[in-house]
Short mmCIF file of C-alpha atoms and ligand atoms in Angstrom, two decimals:
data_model
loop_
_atom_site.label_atom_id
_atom_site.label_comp_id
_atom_site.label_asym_id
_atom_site.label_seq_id
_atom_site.Cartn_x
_atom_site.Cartn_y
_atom_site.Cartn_z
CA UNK A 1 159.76 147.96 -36.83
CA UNK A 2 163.45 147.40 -38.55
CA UNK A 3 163.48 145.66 -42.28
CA UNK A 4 166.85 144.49 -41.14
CA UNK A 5 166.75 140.83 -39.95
CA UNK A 6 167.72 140.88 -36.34
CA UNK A 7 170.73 138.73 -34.37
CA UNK A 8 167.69 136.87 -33.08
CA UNK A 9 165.71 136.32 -36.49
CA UNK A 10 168.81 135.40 -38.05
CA UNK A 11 169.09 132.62 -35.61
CA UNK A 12 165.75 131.41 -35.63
CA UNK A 13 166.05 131.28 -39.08
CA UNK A 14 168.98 128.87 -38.68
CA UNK A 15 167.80 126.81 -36.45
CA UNK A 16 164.14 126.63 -38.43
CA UNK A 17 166.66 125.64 -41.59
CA UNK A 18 168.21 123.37 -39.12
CA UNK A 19 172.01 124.98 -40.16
CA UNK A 20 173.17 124.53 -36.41
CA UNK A 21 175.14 121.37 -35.28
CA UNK A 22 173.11 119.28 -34.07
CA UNK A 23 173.90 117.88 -30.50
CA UNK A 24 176.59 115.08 -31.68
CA UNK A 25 174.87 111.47 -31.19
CA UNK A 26 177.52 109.39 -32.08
CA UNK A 27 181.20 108.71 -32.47
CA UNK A 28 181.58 110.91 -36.05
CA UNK A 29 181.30 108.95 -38.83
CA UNK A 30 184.85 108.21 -39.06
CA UNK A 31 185.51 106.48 -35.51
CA UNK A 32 182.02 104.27 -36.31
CA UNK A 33 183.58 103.21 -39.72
CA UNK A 34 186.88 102.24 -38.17
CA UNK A 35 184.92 100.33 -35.67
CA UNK A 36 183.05 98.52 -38.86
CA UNK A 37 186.20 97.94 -40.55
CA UNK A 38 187.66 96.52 -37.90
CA UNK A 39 184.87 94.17 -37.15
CA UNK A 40 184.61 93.25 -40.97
CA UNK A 41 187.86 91.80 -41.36
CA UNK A 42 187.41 89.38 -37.80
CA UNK A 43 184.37 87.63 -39.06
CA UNK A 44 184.31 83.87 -39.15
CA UNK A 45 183.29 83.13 -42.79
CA UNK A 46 179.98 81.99 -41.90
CA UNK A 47 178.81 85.18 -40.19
CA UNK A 48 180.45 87.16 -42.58
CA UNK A 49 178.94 85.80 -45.12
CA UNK A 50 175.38 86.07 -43.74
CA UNK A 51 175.98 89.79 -42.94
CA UNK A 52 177.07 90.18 -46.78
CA UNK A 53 173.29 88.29 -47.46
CA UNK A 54 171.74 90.75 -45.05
CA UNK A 55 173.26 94.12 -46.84
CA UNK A 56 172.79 92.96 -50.00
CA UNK A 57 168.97 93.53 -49.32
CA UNK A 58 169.74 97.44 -49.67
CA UNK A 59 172.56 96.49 -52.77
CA UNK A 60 175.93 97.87 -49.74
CA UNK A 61 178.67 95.53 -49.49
CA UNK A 62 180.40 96.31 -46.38
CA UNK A 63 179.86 97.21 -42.74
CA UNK A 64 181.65 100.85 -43.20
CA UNK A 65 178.94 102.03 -45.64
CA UNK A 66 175.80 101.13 -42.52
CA UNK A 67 177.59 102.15 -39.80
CA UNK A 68 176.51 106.24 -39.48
CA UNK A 69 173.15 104.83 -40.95
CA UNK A 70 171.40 105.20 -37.26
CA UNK A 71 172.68 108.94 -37.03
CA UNK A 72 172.03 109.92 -40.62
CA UNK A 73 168.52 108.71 -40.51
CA UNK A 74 167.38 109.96 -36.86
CA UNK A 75 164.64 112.81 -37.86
CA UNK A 76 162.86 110.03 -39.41
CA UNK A 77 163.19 108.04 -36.55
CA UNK A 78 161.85 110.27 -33.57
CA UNK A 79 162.15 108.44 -29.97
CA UNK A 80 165.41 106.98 -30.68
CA UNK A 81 167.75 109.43 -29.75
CA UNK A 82 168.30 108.21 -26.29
CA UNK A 83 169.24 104.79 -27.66
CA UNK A 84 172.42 106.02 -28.87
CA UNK A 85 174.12 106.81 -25.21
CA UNK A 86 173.28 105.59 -21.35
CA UNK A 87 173.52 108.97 -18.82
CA UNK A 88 175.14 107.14 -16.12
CA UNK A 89 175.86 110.62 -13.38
CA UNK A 90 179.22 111.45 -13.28
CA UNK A 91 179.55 110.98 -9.90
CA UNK A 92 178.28 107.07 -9.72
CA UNK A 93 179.80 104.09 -9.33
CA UNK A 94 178.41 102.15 -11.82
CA UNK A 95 175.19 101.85 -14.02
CA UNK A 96 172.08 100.93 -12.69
CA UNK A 97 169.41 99.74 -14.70
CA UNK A 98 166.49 101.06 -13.22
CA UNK A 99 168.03 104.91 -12.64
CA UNK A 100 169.99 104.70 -15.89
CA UNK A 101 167.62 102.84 -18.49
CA UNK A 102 164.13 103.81 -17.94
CA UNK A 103 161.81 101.70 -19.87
CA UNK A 104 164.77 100.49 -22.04
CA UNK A 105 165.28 104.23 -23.38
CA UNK A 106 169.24 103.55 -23.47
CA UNK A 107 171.90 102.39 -25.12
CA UNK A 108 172.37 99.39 -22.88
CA UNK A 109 169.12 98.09 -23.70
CA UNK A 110 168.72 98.48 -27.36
CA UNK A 111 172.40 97.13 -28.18
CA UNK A 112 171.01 94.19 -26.17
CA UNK A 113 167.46 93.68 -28.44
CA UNK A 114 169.26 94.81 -31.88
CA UNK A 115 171.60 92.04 -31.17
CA UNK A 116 168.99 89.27 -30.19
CA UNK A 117 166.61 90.60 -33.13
CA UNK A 118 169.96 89.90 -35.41
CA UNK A 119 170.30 86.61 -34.12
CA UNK A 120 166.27 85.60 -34.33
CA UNK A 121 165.68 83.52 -37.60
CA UNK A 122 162.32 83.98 -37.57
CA UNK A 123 162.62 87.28 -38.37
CA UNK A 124 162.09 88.81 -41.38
CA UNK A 125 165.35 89.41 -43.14
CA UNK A 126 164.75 93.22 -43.38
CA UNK A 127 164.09 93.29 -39.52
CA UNK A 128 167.20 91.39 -38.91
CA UNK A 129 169.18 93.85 -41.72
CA UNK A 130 168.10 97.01 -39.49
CA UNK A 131 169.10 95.01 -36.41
CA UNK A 132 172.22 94.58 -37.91
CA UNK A 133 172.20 98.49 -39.04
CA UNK A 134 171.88 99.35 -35.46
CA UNK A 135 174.54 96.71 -33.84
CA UNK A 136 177.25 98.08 -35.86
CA UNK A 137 176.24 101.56 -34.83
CA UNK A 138 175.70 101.17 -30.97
CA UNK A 139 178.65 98.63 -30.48
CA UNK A 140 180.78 101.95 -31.49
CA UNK A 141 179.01 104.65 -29.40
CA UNK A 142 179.13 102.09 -26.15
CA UNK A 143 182.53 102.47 -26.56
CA UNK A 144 182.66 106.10 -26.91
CA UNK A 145 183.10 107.30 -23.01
CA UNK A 146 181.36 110.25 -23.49
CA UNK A 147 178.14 107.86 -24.27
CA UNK A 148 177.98 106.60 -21.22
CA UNK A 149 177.99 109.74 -18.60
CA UNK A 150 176.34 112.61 -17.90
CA UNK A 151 176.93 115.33 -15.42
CA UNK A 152 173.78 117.57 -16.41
CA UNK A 153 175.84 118.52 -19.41
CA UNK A 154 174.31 116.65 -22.01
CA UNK A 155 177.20 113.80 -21.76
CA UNK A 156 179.38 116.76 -22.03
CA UNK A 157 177.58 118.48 -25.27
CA UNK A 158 176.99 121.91 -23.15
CA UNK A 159 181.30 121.87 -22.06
CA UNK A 160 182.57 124.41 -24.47
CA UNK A 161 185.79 123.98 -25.31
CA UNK A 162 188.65 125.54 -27.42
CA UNK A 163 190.35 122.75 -29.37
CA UNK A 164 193.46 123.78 -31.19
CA UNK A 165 191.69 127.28 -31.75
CA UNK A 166 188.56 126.11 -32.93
CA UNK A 167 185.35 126.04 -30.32
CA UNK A 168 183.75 123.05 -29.85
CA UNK A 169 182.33 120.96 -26.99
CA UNK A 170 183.72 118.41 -24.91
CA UNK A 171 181.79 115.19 -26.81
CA UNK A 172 182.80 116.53 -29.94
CA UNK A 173 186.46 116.38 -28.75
CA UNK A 174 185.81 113.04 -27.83
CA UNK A 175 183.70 111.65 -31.08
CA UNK A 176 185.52 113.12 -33.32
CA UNK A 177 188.17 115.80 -32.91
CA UNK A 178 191.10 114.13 -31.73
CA UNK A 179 190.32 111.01 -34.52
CA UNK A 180 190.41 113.47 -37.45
CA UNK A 181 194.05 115.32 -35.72
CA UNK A 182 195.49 112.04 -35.41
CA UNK A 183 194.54 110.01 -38.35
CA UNK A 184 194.76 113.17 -41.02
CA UNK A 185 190.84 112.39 -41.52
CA UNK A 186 188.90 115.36 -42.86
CA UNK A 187 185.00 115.01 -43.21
CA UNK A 188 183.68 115.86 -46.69
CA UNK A 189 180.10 117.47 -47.51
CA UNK A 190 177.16 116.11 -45.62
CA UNK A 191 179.51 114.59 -43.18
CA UNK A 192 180.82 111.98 -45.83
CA UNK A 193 184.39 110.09 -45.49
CA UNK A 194 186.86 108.93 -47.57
CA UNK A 195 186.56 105.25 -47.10
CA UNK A 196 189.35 104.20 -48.63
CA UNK A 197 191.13 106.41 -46.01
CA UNK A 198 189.45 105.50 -42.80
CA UNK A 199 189.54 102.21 -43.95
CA UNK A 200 193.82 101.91 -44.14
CA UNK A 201 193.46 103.49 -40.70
CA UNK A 202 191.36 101.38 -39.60
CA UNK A 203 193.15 97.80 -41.03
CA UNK A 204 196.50 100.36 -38.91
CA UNK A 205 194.91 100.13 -35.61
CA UNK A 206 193.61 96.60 -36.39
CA UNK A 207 197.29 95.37 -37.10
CA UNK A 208 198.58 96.95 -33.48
CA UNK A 209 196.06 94.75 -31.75
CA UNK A 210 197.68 91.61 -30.37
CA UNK A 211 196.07 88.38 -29.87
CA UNK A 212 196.15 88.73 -25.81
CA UNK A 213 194.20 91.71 -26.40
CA UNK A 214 192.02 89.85 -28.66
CA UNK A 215 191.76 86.98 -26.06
CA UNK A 216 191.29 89.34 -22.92
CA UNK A 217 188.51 92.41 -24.75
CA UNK A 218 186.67 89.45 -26.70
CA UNK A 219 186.52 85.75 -25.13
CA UNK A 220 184.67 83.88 -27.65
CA UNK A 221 180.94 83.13 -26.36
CA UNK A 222 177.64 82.93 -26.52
CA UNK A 223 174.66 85.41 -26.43
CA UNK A 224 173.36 83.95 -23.11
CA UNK A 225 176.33 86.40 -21.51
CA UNK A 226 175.23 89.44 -23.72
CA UNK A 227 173.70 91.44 -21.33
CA UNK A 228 176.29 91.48 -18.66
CA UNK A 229 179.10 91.92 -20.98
CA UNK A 230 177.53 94.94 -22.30
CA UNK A 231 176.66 96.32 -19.38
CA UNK A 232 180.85 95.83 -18.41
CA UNK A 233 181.38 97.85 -21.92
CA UNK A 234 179.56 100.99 -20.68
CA UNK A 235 180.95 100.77 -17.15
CA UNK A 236 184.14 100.83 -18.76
CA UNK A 237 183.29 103.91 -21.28
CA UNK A 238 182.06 105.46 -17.63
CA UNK A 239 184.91 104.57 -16.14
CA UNK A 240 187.21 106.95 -18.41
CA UNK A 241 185.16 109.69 -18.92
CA UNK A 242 185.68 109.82 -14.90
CA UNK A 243 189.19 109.58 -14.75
CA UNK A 244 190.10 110.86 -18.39
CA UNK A 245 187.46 112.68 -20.02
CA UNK A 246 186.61 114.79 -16.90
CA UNK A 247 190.22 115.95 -15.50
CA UNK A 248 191.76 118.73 -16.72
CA UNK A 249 188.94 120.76 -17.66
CA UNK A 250 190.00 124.01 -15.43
CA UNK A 251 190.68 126.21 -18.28
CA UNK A 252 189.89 124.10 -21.45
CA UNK A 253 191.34 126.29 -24.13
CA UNK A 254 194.80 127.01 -25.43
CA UNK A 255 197.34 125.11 -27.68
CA UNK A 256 198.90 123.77 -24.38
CA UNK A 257 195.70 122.22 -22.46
CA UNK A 258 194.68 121.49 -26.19
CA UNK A 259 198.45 119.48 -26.85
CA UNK A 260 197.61 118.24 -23.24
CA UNK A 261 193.94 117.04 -23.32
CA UNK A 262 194.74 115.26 -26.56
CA UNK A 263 197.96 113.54 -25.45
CA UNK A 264 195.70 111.30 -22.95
CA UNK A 265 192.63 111.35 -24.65
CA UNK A 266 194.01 109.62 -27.75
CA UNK A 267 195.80 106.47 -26.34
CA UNK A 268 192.29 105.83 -24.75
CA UNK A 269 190.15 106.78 -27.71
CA UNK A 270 192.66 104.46 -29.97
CA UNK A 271 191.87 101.48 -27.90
CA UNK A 272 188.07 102.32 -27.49
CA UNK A 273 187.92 101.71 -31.39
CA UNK A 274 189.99 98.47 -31.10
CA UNK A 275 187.85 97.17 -28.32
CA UNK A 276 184.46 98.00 -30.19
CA UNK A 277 186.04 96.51 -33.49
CA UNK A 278 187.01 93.23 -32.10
CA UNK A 279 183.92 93.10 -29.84
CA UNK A 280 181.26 93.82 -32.35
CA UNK A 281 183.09 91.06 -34.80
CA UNK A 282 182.59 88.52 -31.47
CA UNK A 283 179.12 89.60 -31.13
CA UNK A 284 178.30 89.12 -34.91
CA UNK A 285 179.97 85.71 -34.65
CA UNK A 286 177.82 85.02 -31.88
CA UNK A 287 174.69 86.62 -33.36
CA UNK A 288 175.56 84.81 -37.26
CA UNK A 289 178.12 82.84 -37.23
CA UNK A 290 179.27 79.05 -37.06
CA UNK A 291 179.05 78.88 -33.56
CA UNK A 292 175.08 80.30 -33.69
CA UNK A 293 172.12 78.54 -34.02
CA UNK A 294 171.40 76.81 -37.08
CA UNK A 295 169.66 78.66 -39.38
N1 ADE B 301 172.46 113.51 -24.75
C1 ADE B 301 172.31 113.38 -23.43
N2 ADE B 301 173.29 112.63 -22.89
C2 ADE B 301 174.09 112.27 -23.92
C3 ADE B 301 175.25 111.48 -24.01
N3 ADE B 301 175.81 110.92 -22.93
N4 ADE B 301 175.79 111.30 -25.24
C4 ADE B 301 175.21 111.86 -26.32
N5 ADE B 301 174.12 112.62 -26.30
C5 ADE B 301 173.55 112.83 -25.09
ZN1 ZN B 302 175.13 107.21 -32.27
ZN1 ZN B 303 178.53 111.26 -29.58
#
């Protein structure tokens, strides 16, 4: 037998070290801080103040610095890692609970409990402060289409793809690719940001969002309409990963279909983060806020 480590050893080593990307669960951790940002500067003062209460349990400040917490934290938290998306076949209409959500094992579901647990006073405070740890997180990746389809691809993790020369997959164009061209964001070590960066980005997109947007993405409520307006948020995400994510993918490779693919993608992906910014605010309001139950 050869001393010299094989192609194969050399792999299993990798993988064993767990040096491989891992199958991306999330929007990267830029698009769910822009979400956070956004949110964080909508709050009515009362819920924005009892969100401050909650994170000061842990000694964080703002929404930006929980909002990857779900992803970065996921080996520890085995069973979970169907929470973050809802495989709703490409070729469907619509979700359906019953195909799409089995025994709650989606991100419809859990977006829905996080959000009640948040708003429950009689939980404990660090219950409610992971509640709130996943809200901020899944109100992002609902919005993300590619976390709301699947056409046996993995919600299109198994498309490779060449993006501007570099290979990649399909919901890595979509979670974070086209973000970091557009907004000049570069991930640091350990997929760290530059907050103060993604953050004037962020308070950017917020400014372009106009208050008939605001009005028409996030009628103020209550939580006794949560479920069916979440379920309308991941129809939506479905909705464009059929008629946006999913076209064009002939030949997906090249500076032209790259130019291409990320000249529609973006304009949708830009208003994906303003929707989930201004809706997770509403549903914090809702959840903390002066219009919640007294506390
Ligand atoms: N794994 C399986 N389906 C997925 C999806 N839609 N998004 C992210 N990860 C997935
Ligand atoms: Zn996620
Ligand atoms: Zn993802």
């Amino acid at each position: 037998m050869s001393l010299r480590p094989t192609r194969l050893s050399l792999l299993s080593c990798a993988l064993a070290l767990g040096f491989t990307a891992p199958f991306a669960m999330a929007w990267g951790p830029e698009g769910h801080a822009i979400v956070a940002d956004i949110a964080q500067a909508r709050l009515d003062p009362v819920a924005a103040a009892q969100v401050t209460a909650l994170l000061e349990l842990e000694g964080y400040d703002r929404l930006d610095q929980v909002a990857s917490w779900a992803d970065q934290h996921r080996k520890e938290m085995p069973g979970t890692a169907g929470w973050h998306y809802v495989d709703i076949p490409l070729a469907a209409p619509a979700y359906q609970a019953a195909r799409d959500c089995p025994r709650d094992n989606c991100i419809v579901a859990r977006l829905e409990h996080f959000t009640r647990t948040l708003a429950d006073r009689s939980a404990s405070p660090q219950a409610r402060l992971e509640a709130l740890k996943w809200v901020v997180h899944l109100a992002g990746d609902i919005h993300q289409p590619m976390h709301a389809v699947d056409n046996d691809d993995k919600g299109g993790n198994t498309v490779q793809v060449q993006f501007f020369g570099v290979g990649t997959n399909l919901h890595s164009v979509w979670d974070g690719r086209v973000i970091e061209h557009q907004l000049d964001l570069k991930l640091g070590p350990n997929y760290s940001i530059d907050r103060t960066a993604v953050a004037s980005r962020a308070m950017q997109l917020d400014a372009r969002i106009t208050p008939a947007e605001r009005a028409q993405w996030a009628p103020a409520g209550t939580l006794a309409t949560l479920d069916a307006r979440v379920v309308d948020w991941a129809n939506e995400s479905h909705h464009l990963a059929r008629t946006v994510a999913y076209t064009d993918l002939v030949k997906p490779s090249g500076a032209a279909w790259s130019e291409r693919y990320q000249a529609k993608a973006w304009p949708v992906i830009r208003q994906r983060l303003q929707q989930g910014g201004v809706r997770l605010a509403e549903l914090l309001d809702e959840a903390l806020g002066s219009a919640s139950a007294p506390r």
